[in-house]
Amino acid sequence: MMTSLHPEDAAKQWRCPLAKTFGAAKVTGFCAGDACAVWRWMPMSANDPRFVSAVQREIASLQEANPKATKVALHKQAVARVMADPNAFTFPNETDRGYCGLGGPIEAMKK
């Protein structure tokens, strides 16, 4: 079973099959963490301040296009937009965790 890690902790993991094949001039067997093309970030929780802020900004944007709509009516659409491409609305920080995309999604995400 795969687990999620902070990028700094992932860099301590040994035996990455890509690290010995691609990348920097100095070949290493350690994980590159978030610098790797197959690194995947764990999804943000719905109560993460970055997510909440992105949803609020989307509601405001949707309300400009449809001034008669209430914020409550636009909430579901705003959440769907942010969830469709969270990286376009938010950014990773030091609290975020990720995993190697070569192994597929981690067990908690499959449910």
mmCIF file of C-alpha atoms in Angstrom:
data_model
loop_
_atom_site.group_PDB
_atom_site.id
_atom_site.type_symbol
_atom_site.label_atom_id
_atom_site.label_comp_id
_atom_site.label_asym_id
_atom_site.label_seq_id
_atom_site.Cartn_x
_atom_site.Cartn_y
_atom_site.Cartn_z
ATOM 1 C CA MET A 1 0.000 0.000 0.000
ATOM 2 C CA MET A 2 1.311 3.419 -0.925
ATOM 3 C CA THR A 3 1.289 6.309 1.516
ATOM 4 C CA SER A 4 1.340 10.036 1.004
ATOM 5 C CA LEU A 5 4.440 12.004 1.950
ATOM 6 C CA HIS A 6 5.683 15.554 2.198
ATOM 7 C CA PRO A 7 8.049 16.228 -0.746
ATOM 8 C CA GLU A 8 11.040 16.484 1.631
ATOM 9 C CA ASP A 9 10.259 13.042 3.076
ATOM 10 C CA ALA A 10 9.772 11.585 -0.395
ATOM 11 C CA ALA A 11 13.274 12.773 -1.335
ATOM 12 C CA LYS A 12 14.632 10.368 1.307
ATOM 13 C CA GLN A 13 12.968 7.384 -0.383
ATOM 14 C CA TRP A 14 15.381 5.120 -2.212
ATOM 15 C CA ARG A 15 14.997 3.102 -5.416
ATOM 16 C CA CYS A 16 13.002 5.277 -7.737
ATOM 17 C CA PRO A 17 12.992 3.602 -11.171
ATOM 18 C CA LEU A 18 12.842 6.973 -12.961
ATOM 19 C CA ALA A 19 15.629 8.651 -10.992
ATOM 20 C CA LYS A 20 18.244 6.365 -12.536
ATOM 21 C CA THR A 21 16.862 6.771 -16.046
ATOM 22 C CA PHE A 22 15.886 10.407 -16.549
ATOM 23 C CA GLY A 23 16.759 13.811 -15.208
ATOM 24 C CA ALA A 24 19.814 15.556 -13.875
ATOM 25 C CA ALA A 25 23.389 14.951 -14.920
ATOM 26 C CA LYS A 26 24.112 13.444 -11.510
ATOM 27 C CA VAL A 27 22.321 10.103 -11.423
ATOM 28 C CA THR A 28 20.730 9.206 -8.110
ATOM 29 C CA GLY A 29 18.331 6.546 -6.945
ATOM 30 C CA PHE A 30 16.314 8.855 -4.701
ATOM 31 C CA CYS A 31 12.799 10.146 -5.298
ATOM 32 C CA ALA A 32 12.619 13.705 -6.699
ATOM 33 C CA GLY A 33 9.341 14.398 -4.860
ATOM 34 C CA ASP A 34 7.311 17.235 -6.312
ATOM 35 C CA ALA A 35 10.002 17.927 -8.924
ATOM 36 C CA CYS A 36 9.137 14.635 -10.659
ATOM 37 C CA ALA A 37 6.722 14.461 -13.583
ATOM 38 C CA VAL A 38 4.760 11.605 -11.996
ATOM 39 C CA TRP A 39 4.354 13.259 -8.559
ATOM 40 C CA ARG A 40 0.689 13.677 -7.622
ATOM 41 C CA TRP A 41 -0.626 15.957 -4.871
ATOM 42 C CA MET A 42 -3.274 14.687 -2.478
ATOM 43 C CA PRO A 43 -6.607 16.497 -2.931
ATOM 44 C CA MET A 44 -7.299 19.396 -0.583
ATOM 45 C CA SER A 45 -9.942 19.039 2.077
ATOM 46 C CA ALA A 46 -13.121 21.064 1.713
ATOM 47 C CA ASN A 47 -12.259 23.117 4.794
ATOM 48 C CA ASP A 48 -8.757 24.085 3.617
ATOM 49 C CA PRO A 49 -8.632 27.923 3.594
ATOM 50 C CA ARG A 50 -7.170 27.907 0.064
ATOM 51 C CA PHE A 51 -10.076 25.804 -1.203
ATOM 52 C CA VAL A 52 -12.687 27.879 0.620
ATOM 53 C CA SER A 53 -11.163 31.078 -0.791
ATOM 54 C CA ALA A 54 -11.098 29.654 -4.335
ATOM 55 C CA VAL A 55 -14.781 28.680 -4.076
ATOM 56 C CA GLN A 56 -15.696 32.131 -2.776
ATOM 57 C CA ARG A 57 -13.834 33.781 -5.672
ATOM 58 C CA GLU A 58 -15.652 31.529 -8.144
ATOM 59 C CA ILE A 59 -19.029 32.352 -6.599
ATOM 60 C CA ALA A 60 -18.239 36.066 -6.994
ATOM 61 C CA SER A 61 -17.219 35.505 -10.611
ATOM 62 C CA LEU A 62 -20.383 33.524 -11.365
ATOM 63 C CA GLN A 63 -22.498 36.149 -9.643
ATOM 64 C CA GLU A 64 -21.085 38.856 -11.931
ATOM 65 C CA ALA A 65 -22.373 36.898 -14.922
ATOM 66 C CA ASN A 66 -25.727 36.222 -13.236
ATOM 67 C CA PRO A 67 -26.467 38.990 -10.692
ATOM 68 C CA LYS A 68 -29.906 37.612 -9.783
ATOM 69 C CA ALA A 69 -28.521 34.271 -8.606
ATOM 70 C CA THR A 70 -27.883 33.798 -4.902
ATOM 71 C CA LYS A 71 -24.571 32.646 -3.481
ATOM 72 C CA VAL A 72 -26.251 29.482 -2.226
ATOM 73 C CA ALA A 73 -27.511 28.679 -5.731
ATOM 74 C CA LEU A 74 -24.031 29.172 -7.218
ATOM 75 C CA HIS A 75 -22.091 27.253 -4.562
ATOM 76 C CA LYS A 76 -22.406 23.806 -6.170
ATOM 77 C CA GLN A 77 -21.285 25.125 -9.557
ATOM 78 C CA ALA A 78 -18.347 26.995 -7.982
ATOM 79 C CA VAL A 79 -17.185 23.883 -6.099
ATOM 80 C CA ALA A 80 -17.423 21.815 -9.297
ATOM 81 C CA ARG A 81 -15.261 24.339 -11.165
ATOM 82 C CA VAL A 82 -12.586 24.384 -8.482
ATOM 83 C CA MET A 83 -12.595 20.582 -8.141
ATOM 84 C CA ALA A 84 -12.253 20.146 -11.917
ATOM 85 C CA ASP A 85 -8.829 21.848 -11.872
ATOM 86 C CA PRO A 86 -7.724 22.680 -8.317
ATOM 87 C CA ASN A 87 -4.192 23.615 -9.409
ATOM 88 C CA ALA A 88 -5.610 26.470 -11.475
ATOM 89 C CA PHE A 89 -7.190 28.001 -8.355
ATOM 90 C CA THR A 90 -4.839 27.066 -5.514
ATOM 91 C CA PHE A 91 -1.197 26.241 -4.860
ATOM 92 C CA PRO A 92 0.611 23.623 -2.764
ATOM 93 C CA ASN A 93 2.224 24.677 0.514
ATOM 94 C CA GLU A 94 4.359 23.064 3.219
ATOM 95 C CA THR A 95 1.399 21.206 4.749
ATOM 96 C CA ASP A 96 0.475 19.347 1.557
ATOM 97 C CA ARG A 97 1.338 15.737 0.886
ATOM 98 C CA GLY A 98 1.647 13.758 -2.314
ATOM 99 C CA TYR A 99 2.604 10.380 -3.718
ATOM 100 C CA CYS A 100 4.368 8.721 -6.649
ATOM 101 C CA GLY A 101 1.966 8.539 -9.562
ATOM 102 C CA LEU A 102 3.675 5.428 -10.948
ATOM 103 C CA GLY A 103 1.946 3.296 -8.343
ATOM 104 C CA GLY A 104 -1.503 4.695 -9.009
ATOM 105 C CA PRO A 105 -3.743 6.381 -6.445
ATOM 106 C CA ILE A 106 -3.268 5.540 -2.789
ATOM 107 C CA GLU A 107 -5.789 3.309 -1.041
ATOM 108 C CA ALA A 108 -7.688 6.134 0.677
ATOM 109 C CA MET A 109 -8.413 7.759 -2.687
ATOM 110 C CA LYS A 110 -9.833 4.585 -4.265
ATOM 111 C CA LYS A 111 -12.839 4.521 -1.927
#
